[in-house]
PDB file of N, CA and C in Angstrom:
ATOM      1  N   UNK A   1       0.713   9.846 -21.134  1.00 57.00           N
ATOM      2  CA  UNK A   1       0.837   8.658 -20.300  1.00 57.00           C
ATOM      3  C   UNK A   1       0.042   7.528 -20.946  1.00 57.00           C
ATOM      4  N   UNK A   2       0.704   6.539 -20.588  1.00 81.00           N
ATOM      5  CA  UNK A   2       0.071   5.295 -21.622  1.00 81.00           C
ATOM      6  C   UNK A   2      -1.242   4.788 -20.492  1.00 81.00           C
ATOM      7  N   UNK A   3      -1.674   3.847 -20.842  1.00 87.00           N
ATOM      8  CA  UNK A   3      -2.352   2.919 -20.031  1.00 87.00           C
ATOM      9  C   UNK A   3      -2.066   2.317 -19.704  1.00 87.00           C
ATOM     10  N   UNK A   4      -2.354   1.887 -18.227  1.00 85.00           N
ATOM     11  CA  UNK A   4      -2.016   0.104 -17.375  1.00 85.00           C
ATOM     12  C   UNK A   4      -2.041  -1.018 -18.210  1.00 85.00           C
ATOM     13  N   UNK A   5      -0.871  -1.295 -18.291  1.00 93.00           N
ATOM     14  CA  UNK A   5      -0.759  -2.924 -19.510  1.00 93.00           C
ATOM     15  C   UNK A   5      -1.458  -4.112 -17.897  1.00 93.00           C
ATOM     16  N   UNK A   6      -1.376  -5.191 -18.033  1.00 95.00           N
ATOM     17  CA  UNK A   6      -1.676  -6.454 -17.011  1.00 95.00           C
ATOM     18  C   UNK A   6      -1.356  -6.470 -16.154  1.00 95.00           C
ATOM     19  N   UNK A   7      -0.143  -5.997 -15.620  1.00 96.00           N
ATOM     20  CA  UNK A   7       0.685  -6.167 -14.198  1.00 96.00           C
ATOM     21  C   UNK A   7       0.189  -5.187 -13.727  1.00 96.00           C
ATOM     22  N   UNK A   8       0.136  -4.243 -14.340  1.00 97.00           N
ATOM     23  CA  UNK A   8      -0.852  -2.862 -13.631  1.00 97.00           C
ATOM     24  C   UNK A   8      -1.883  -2.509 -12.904  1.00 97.00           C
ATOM     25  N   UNK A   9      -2.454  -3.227 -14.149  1.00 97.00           N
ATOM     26  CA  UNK A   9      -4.249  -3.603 -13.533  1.00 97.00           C
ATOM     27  C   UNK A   9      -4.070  -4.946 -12.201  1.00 97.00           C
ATOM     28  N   UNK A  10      -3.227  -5.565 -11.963  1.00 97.00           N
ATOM     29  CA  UNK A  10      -2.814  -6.654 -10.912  1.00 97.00           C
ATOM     30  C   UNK A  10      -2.694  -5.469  -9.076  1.00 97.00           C
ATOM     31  N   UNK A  11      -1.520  -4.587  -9.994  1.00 97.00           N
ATOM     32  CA  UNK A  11      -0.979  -4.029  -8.629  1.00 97.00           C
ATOM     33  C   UNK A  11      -2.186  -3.388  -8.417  1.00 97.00           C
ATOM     34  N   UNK A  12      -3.024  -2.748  -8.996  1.00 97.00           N
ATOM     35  CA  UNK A  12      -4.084  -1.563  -8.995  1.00 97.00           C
ATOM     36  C   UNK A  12      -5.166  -2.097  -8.276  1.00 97.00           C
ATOM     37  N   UNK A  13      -5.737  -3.482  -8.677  1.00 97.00           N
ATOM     38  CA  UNK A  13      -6.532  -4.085  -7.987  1.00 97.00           C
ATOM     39  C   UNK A  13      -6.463  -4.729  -6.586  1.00 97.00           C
ATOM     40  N   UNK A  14      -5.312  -5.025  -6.303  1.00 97.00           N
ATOM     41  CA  UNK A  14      -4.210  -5.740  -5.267  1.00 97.00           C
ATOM     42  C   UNK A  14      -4.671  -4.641  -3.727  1.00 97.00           C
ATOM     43  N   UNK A  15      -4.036  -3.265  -4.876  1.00 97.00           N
ATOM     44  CA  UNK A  15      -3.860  -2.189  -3.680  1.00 97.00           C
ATOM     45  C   UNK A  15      -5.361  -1.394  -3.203  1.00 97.00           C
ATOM     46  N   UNK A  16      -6.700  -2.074  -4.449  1.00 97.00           N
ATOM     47  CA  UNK A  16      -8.004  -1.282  -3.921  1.00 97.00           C
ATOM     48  C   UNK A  16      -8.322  -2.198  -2.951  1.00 97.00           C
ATOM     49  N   UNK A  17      -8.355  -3.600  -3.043  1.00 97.00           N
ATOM     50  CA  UNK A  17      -8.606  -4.454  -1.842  1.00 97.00           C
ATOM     51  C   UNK A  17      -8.082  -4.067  -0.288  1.00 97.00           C
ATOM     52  N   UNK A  18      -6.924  -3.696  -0.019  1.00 97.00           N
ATOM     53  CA  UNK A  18      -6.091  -3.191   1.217  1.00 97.00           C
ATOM     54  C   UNK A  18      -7.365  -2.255   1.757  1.00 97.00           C
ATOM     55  N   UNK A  19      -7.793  -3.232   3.096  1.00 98.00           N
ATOM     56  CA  UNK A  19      -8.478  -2.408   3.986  1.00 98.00           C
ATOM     57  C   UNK A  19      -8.531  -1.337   4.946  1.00 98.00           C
ATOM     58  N   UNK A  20      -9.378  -0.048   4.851  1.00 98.00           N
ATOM     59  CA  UNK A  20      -8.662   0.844   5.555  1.00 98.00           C
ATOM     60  C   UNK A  20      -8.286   0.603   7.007  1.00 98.00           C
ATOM     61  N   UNK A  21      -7.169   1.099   6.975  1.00 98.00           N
ATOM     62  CA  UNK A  21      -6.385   1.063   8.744  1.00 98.00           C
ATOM     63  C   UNK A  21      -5.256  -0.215   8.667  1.00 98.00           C
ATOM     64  N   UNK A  22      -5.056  -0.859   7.121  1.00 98.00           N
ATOM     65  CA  UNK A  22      -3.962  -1.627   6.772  1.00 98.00           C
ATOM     66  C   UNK A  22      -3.187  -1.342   6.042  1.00 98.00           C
ATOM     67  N   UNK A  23      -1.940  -2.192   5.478  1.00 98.00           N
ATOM     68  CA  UNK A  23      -1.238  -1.222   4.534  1.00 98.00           C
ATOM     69  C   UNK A  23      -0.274  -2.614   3.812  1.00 98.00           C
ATOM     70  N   UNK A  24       0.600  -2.922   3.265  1.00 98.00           N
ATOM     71  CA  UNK A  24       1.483  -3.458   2.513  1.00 98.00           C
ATOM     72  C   UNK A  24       2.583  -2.921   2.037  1.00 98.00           C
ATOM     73  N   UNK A  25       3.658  -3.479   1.988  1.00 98.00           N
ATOM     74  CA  UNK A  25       4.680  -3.485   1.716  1.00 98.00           C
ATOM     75  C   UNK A  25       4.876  -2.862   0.047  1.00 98.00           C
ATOM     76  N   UNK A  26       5.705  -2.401  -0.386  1.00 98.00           N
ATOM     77  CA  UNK A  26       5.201  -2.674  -1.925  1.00 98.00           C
ATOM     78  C   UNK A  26       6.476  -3.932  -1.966  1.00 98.00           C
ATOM     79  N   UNK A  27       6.298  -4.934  -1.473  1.00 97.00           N
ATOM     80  CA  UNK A  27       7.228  -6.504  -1.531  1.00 97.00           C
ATOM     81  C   UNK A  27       6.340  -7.234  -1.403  1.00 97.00           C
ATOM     82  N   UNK A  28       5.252  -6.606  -0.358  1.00 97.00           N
ATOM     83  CA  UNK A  28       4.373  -7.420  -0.043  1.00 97.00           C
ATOM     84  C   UNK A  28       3.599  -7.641  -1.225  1.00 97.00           C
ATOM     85  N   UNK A  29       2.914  -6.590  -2.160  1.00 97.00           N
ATOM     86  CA  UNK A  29       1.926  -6.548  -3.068  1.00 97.00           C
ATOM     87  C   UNK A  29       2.795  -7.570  -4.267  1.00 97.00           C
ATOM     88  N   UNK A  30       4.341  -7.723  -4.430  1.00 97.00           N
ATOM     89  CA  UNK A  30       4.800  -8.524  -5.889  1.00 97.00           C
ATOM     90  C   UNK A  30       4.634  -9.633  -5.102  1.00 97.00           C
ATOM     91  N   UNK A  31       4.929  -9.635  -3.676  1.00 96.00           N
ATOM     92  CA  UNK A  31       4.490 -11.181  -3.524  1.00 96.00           C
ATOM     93  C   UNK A  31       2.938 -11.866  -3.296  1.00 96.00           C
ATOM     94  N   UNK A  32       2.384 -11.474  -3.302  1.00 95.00           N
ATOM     95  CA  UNK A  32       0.803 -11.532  -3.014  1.00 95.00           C
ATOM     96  C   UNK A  32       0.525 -12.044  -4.901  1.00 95.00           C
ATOM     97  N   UNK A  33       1.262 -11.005  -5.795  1.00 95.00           N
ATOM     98  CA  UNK A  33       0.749 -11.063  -6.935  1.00 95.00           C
ATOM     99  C   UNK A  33       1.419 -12.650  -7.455  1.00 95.00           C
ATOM    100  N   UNK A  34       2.653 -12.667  -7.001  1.00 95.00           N
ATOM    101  CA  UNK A  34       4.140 -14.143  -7.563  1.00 95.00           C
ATOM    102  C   UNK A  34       4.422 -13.477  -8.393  1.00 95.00           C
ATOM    103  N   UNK A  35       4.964 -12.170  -8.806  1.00 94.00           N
ATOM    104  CA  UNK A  35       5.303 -11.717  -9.992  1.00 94.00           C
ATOM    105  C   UNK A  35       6.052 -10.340  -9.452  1.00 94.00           C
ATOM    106  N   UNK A  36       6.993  -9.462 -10.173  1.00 95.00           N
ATOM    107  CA  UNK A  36       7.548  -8.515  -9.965  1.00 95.00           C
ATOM    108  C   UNK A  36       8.121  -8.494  -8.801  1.00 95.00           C
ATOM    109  N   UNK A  37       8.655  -7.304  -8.653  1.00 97.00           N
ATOM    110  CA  UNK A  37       8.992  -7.025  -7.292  1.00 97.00           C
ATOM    111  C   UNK A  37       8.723  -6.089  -6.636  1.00 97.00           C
ATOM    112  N   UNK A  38       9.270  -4.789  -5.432  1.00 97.00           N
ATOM    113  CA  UNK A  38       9.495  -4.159  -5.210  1.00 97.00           C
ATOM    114  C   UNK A  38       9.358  -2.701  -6.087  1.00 97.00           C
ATOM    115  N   UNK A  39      10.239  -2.508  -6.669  1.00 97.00           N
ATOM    116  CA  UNK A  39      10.558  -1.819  -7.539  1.00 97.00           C
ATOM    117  C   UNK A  39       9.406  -1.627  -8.921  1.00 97.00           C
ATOM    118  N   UNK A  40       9.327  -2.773  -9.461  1.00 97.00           N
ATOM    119  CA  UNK A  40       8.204  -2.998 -10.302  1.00 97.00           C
ATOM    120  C   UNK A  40       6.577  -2.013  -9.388  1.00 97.00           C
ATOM    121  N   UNK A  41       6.392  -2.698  -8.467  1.00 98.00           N
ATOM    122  CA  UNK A  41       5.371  -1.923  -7.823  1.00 98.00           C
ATOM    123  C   UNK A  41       5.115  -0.723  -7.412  1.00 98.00           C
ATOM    124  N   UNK A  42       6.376  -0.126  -7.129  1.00 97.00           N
ATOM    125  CA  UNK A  42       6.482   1.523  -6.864  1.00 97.00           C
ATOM    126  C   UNK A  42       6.159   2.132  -8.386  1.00 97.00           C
ATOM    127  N   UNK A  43       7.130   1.258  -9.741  1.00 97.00           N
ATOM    128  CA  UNK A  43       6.685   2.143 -10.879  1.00 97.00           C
ATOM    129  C   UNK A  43       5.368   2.449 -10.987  1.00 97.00           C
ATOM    130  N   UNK A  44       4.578   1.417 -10.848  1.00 97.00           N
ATOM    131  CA  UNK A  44       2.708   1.279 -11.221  1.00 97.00           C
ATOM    132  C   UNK A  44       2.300   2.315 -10.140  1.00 97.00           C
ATOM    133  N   UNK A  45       2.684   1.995  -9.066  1.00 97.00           N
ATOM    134  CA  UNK A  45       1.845   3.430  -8.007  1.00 97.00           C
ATOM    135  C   UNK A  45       2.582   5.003  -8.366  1.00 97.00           C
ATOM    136  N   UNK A  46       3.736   4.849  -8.899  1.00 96.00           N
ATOM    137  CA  UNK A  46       4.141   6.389  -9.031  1.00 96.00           C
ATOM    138  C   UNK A  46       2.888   6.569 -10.432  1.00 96.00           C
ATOM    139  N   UNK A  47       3.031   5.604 -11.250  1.00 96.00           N
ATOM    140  CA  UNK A  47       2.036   6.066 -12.822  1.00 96.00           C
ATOM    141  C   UNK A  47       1.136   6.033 -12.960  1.00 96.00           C
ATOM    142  N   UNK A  48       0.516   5.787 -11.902  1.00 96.00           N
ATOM    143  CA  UNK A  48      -1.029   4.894 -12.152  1.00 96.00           C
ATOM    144  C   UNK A  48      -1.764   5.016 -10.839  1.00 96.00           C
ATOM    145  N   UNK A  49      -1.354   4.810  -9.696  1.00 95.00           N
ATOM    146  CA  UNK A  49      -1.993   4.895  -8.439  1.00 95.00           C
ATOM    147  C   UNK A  49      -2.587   5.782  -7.963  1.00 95.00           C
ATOM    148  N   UNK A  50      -2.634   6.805  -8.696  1.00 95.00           N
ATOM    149  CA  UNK A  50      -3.857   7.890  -7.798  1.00 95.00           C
ATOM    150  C   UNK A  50      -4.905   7.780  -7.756  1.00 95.00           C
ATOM    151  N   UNK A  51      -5.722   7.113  -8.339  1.00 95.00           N
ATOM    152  CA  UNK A  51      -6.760   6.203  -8.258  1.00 95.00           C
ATOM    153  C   UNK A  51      -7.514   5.577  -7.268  1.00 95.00           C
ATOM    154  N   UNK A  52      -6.722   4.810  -7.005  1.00 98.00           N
ATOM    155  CA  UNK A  52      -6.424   3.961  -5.654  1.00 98.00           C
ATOM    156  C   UNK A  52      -6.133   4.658  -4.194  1.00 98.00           C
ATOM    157  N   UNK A  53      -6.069   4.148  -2.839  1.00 98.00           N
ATOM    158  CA  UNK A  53      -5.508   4.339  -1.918  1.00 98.00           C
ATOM    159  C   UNK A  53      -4.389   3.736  -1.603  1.00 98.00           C
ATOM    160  N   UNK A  54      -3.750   5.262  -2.480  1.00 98.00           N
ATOM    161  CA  UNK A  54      -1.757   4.660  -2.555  1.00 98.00           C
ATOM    162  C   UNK A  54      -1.279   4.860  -1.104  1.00 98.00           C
ATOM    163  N   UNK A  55      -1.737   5.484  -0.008  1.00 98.00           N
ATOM    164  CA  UNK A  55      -1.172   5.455   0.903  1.00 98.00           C
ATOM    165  C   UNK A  55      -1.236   4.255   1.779  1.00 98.00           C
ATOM    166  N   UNK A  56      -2.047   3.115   1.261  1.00 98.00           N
ATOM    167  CA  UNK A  56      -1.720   1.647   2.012  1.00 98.00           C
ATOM    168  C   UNK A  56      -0.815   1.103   1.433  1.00 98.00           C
ATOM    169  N   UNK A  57       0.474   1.619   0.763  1.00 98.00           N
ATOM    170  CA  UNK A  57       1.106   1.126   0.295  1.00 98.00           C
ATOM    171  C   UNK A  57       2.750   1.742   0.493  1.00 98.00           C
ATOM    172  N   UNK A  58       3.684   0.926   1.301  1.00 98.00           N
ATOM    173  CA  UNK A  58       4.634   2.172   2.277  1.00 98.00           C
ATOM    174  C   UNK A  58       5.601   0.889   1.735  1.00 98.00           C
ATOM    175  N   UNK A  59       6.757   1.638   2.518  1.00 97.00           N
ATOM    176  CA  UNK A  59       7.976   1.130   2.236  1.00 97.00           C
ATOM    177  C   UNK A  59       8.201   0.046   3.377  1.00 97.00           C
ATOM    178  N   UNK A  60       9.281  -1.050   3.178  1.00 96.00           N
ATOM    179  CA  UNK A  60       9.487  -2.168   4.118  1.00 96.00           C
ATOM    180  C   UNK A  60       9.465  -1.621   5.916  1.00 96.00           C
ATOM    181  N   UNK A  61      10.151  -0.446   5.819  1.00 97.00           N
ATOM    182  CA  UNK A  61       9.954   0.070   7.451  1.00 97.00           C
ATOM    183  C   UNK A  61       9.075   1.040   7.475  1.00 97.00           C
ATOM    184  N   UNK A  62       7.953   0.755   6.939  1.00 97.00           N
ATOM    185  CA  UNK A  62       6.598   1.795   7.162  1.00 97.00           C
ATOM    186  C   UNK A  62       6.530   3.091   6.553  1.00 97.00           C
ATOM    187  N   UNK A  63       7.803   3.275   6.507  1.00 97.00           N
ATOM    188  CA  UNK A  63       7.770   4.539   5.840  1.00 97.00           C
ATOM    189  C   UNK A  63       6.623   5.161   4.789  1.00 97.00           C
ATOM    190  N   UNK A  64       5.804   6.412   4.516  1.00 96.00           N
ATOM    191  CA  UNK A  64       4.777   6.594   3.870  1.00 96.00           C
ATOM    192  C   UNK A  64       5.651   6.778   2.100  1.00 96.00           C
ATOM    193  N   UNK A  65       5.046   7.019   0.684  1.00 93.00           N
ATOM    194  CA  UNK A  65       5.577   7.009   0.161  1.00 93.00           C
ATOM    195  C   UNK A  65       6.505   8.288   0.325  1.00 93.00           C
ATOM    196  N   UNK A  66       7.531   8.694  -0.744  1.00 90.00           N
ATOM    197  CA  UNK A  66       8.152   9.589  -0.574  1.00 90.00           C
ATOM    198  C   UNK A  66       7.509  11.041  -1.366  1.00 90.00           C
ATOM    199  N   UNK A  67       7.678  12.372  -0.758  1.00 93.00           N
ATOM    200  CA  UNK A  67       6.783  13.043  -1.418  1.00 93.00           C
ATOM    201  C   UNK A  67       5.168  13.407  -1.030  1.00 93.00           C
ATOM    202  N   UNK A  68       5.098  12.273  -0.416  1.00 95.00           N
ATOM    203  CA  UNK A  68       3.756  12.379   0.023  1.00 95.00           C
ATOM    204  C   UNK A  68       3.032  11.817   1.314  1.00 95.00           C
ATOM    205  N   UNK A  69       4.375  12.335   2.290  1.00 96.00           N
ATOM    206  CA  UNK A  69       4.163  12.230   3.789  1.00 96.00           C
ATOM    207  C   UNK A  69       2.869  12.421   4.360  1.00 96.00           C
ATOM    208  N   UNK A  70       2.915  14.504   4.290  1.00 96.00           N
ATOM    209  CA  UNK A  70       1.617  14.840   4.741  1.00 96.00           C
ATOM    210  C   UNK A  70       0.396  14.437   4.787  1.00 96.00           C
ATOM    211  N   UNK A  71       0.516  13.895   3.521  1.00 97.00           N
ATOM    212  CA  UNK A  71      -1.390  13.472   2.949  1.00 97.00           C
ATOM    213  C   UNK A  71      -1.510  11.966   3.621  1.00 97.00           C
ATOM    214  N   UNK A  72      -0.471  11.005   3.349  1.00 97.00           N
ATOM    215  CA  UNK A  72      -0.437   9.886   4.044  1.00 97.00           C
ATOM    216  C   UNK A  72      -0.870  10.013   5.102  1.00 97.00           C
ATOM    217  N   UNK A  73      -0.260  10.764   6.307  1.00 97.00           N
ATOM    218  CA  UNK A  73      -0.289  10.707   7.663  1.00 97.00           C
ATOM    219  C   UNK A  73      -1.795  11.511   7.880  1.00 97.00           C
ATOM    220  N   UNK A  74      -2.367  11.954   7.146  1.00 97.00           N
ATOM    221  CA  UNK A  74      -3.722  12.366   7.245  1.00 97.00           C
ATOM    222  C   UNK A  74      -4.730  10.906   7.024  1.00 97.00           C
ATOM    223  N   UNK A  75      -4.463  10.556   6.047  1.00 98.00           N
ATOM    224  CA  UNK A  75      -5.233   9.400   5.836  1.00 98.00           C
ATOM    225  C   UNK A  75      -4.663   8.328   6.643  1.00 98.00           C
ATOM    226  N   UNK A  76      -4.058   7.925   7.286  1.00 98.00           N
ATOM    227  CA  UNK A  76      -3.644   7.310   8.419  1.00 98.00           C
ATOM    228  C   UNK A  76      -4.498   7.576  10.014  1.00 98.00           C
ATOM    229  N   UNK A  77      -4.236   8.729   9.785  1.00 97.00           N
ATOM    230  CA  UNK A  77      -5.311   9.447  11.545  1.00 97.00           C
ATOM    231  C   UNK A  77      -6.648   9.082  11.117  1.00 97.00           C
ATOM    232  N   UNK A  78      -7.485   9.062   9.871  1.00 98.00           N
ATOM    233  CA  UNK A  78      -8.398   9.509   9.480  1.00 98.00           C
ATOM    234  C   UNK A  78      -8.824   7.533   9.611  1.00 98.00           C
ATOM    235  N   UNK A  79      -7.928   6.837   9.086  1.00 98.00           N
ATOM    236  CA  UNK A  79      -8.386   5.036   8.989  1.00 98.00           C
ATOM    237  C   UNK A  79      -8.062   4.882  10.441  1.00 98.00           C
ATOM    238  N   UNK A  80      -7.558   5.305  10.906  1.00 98.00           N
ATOM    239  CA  UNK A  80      -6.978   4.648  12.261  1.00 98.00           C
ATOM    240  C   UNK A  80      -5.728   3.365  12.282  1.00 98.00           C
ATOM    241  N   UNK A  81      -5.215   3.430  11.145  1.00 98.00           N
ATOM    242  CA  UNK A  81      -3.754   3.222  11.145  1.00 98.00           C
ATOM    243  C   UNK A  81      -2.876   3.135  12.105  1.00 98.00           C
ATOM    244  N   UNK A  82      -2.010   1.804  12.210  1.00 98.00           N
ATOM    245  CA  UNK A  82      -1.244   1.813  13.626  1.00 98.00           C
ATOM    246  C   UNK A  82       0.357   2.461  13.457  1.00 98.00           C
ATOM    247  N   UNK A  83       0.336   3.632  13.705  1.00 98.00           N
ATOM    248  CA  UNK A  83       1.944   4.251  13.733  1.00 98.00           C
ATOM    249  C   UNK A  83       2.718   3.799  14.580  1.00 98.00           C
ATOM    250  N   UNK A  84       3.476   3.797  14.203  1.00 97.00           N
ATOM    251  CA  UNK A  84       5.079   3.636  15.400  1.00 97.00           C
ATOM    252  C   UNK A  84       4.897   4.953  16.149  1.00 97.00           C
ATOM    253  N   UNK A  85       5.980   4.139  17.462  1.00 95.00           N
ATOM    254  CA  UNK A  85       5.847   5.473  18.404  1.00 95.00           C
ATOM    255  C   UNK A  85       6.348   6.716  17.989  1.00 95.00           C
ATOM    256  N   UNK A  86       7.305   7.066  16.879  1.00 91.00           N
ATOM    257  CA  UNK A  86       7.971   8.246  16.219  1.00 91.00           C
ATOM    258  C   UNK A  86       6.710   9.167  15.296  1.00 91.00           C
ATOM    259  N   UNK A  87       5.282   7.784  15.307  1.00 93.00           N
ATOM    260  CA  UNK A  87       4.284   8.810  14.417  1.00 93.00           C
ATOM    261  C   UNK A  87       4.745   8.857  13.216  1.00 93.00           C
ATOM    262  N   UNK A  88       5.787   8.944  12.748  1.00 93.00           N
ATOM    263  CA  UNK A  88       6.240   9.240  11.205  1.00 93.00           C
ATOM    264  C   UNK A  88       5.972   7.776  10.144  1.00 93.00           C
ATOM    265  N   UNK A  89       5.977   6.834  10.859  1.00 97.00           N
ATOM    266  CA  UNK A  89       6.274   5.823  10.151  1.00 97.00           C
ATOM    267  C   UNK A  89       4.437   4.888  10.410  1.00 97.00           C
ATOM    268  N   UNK A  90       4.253   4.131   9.634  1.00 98.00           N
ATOM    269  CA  UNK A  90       3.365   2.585  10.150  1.00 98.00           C
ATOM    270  C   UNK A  90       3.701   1.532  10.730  1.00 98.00           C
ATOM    271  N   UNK A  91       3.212   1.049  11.593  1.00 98.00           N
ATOM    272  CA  UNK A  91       3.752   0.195  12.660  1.00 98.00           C
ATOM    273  C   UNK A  91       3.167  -0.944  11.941  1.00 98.00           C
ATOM    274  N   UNK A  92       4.283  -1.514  11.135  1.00 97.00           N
ATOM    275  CA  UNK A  92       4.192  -3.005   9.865  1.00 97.00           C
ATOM    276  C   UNK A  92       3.627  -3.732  11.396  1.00 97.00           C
ATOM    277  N   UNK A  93       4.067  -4.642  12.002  1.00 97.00           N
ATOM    278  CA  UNK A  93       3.844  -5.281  12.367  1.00 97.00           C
ATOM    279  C   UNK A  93       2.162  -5.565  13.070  1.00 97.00           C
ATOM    280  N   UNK A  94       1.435  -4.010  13.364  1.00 97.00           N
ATOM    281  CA  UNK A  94       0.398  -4.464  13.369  1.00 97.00           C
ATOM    282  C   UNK A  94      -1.345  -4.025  12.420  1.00 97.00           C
ATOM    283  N   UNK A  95      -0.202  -3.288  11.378  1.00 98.00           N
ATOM    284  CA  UNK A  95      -0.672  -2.844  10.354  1.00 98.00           C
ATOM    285  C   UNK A  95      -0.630  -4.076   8.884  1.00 98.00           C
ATOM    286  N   UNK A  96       0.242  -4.634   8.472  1.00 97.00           N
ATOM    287  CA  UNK A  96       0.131  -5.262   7.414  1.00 97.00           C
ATOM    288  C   UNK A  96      -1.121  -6.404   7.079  1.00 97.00           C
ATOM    289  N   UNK A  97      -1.661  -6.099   6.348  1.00 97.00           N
ATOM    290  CA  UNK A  97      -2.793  -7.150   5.528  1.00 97.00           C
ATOM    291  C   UNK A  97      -1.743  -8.352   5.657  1.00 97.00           C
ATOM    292  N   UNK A  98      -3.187  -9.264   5.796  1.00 91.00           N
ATOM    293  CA  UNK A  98      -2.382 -10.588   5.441  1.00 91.00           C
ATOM    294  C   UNK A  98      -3.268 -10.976   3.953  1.00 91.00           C
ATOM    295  N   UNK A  99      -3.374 -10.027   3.330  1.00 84.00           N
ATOM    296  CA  UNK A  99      -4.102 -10.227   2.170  1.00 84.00           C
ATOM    297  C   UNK A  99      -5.520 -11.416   2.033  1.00 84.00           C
ATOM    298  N   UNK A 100      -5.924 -11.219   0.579  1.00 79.00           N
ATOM    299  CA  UNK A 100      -7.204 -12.242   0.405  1.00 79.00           C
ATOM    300  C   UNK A 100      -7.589 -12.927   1.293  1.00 79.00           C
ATOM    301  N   UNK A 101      -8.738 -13.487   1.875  1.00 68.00           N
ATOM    302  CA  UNK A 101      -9.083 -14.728   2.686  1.00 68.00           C
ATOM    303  C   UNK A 101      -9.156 -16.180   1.365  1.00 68.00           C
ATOM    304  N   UNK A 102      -9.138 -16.980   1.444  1.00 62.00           N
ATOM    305  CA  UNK A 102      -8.568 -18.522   0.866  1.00 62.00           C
ATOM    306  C   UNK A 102     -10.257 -18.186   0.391  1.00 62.00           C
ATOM    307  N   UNK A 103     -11.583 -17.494   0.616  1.00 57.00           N
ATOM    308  CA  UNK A 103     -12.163 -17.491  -0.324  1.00 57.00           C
ATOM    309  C   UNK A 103     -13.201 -16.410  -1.177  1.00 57.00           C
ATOM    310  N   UNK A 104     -12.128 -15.754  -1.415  1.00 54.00           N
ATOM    311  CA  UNK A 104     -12.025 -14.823  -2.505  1.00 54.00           C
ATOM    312  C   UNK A 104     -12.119 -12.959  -1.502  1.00 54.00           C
ATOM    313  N   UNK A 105     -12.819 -13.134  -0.059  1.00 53.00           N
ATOM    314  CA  UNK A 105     -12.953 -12.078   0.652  1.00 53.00           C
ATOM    315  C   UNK A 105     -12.002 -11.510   1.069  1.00 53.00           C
ATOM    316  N   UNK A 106     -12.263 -10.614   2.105  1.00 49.00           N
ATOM    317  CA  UNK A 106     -11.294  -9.238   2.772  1.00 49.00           C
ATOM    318  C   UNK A 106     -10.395 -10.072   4.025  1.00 49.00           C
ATOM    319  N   UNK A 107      -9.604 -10.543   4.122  1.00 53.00           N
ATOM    320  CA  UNK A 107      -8.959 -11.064   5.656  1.00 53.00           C
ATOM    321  C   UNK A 107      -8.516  -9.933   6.619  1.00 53.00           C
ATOM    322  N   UNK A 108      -9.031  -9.974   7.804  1.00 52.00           N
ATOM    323  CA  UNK A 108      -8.224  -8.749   8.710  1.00 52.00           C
ATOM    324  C   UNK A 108      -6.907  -8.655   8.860  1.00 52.00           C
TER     325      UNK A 108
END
């Protein structure tokens, strides 16, 4: 496995900031960054993200990543994470970071 080229080290840093009991989109993280997308961001967390707390990082309908339900939904009970009523999923709406504060800190 190679090393994190720039965009890497972007998503990697992006996703250590995400405070526990929040989470992001991986749409949210290319847009936070103005660069990549979606897709781009799942590659870096499938190659690179174990590192990090990849489980603040779910799909557009909360969904945890794929593969790695169980452990998600542990670290979810464990931050106090807001699930949807089905439990399976993150409840985006009162879970998502609104990322950085305008100066340089953690925003709730």
């Amino acid at each position: 496995m190679s090393e994190p080229d720039e965009y890497a080290e972007l998503v990697l840093d992006t996703v250590e900031r995400i405070p526990p009991g929040r989470v992001l989109a991986y749409g949210d993280v290319a847009e936070l960054l103005g660069v990549g997308g979606p897709r781009q961001v799942g590659r870096v967390m499938s190659l690179f993200g174990g590192g990090v707390p990849w489980w603040r990082v779910v799909r557009a309908d909360g969904s945890p990543p794929s593969g790695h339900e169980v452990r998600a939904m542990e670290e979810y009970r464990v931050e106090g994470t807001p699930l949807r009523p089905d439990g399976r999923r993150v409840d985006m709406r009162r879970a998502r970071w609104d990322g950085p504060a305008p100066d340089g800190g953690l925003a709730d």
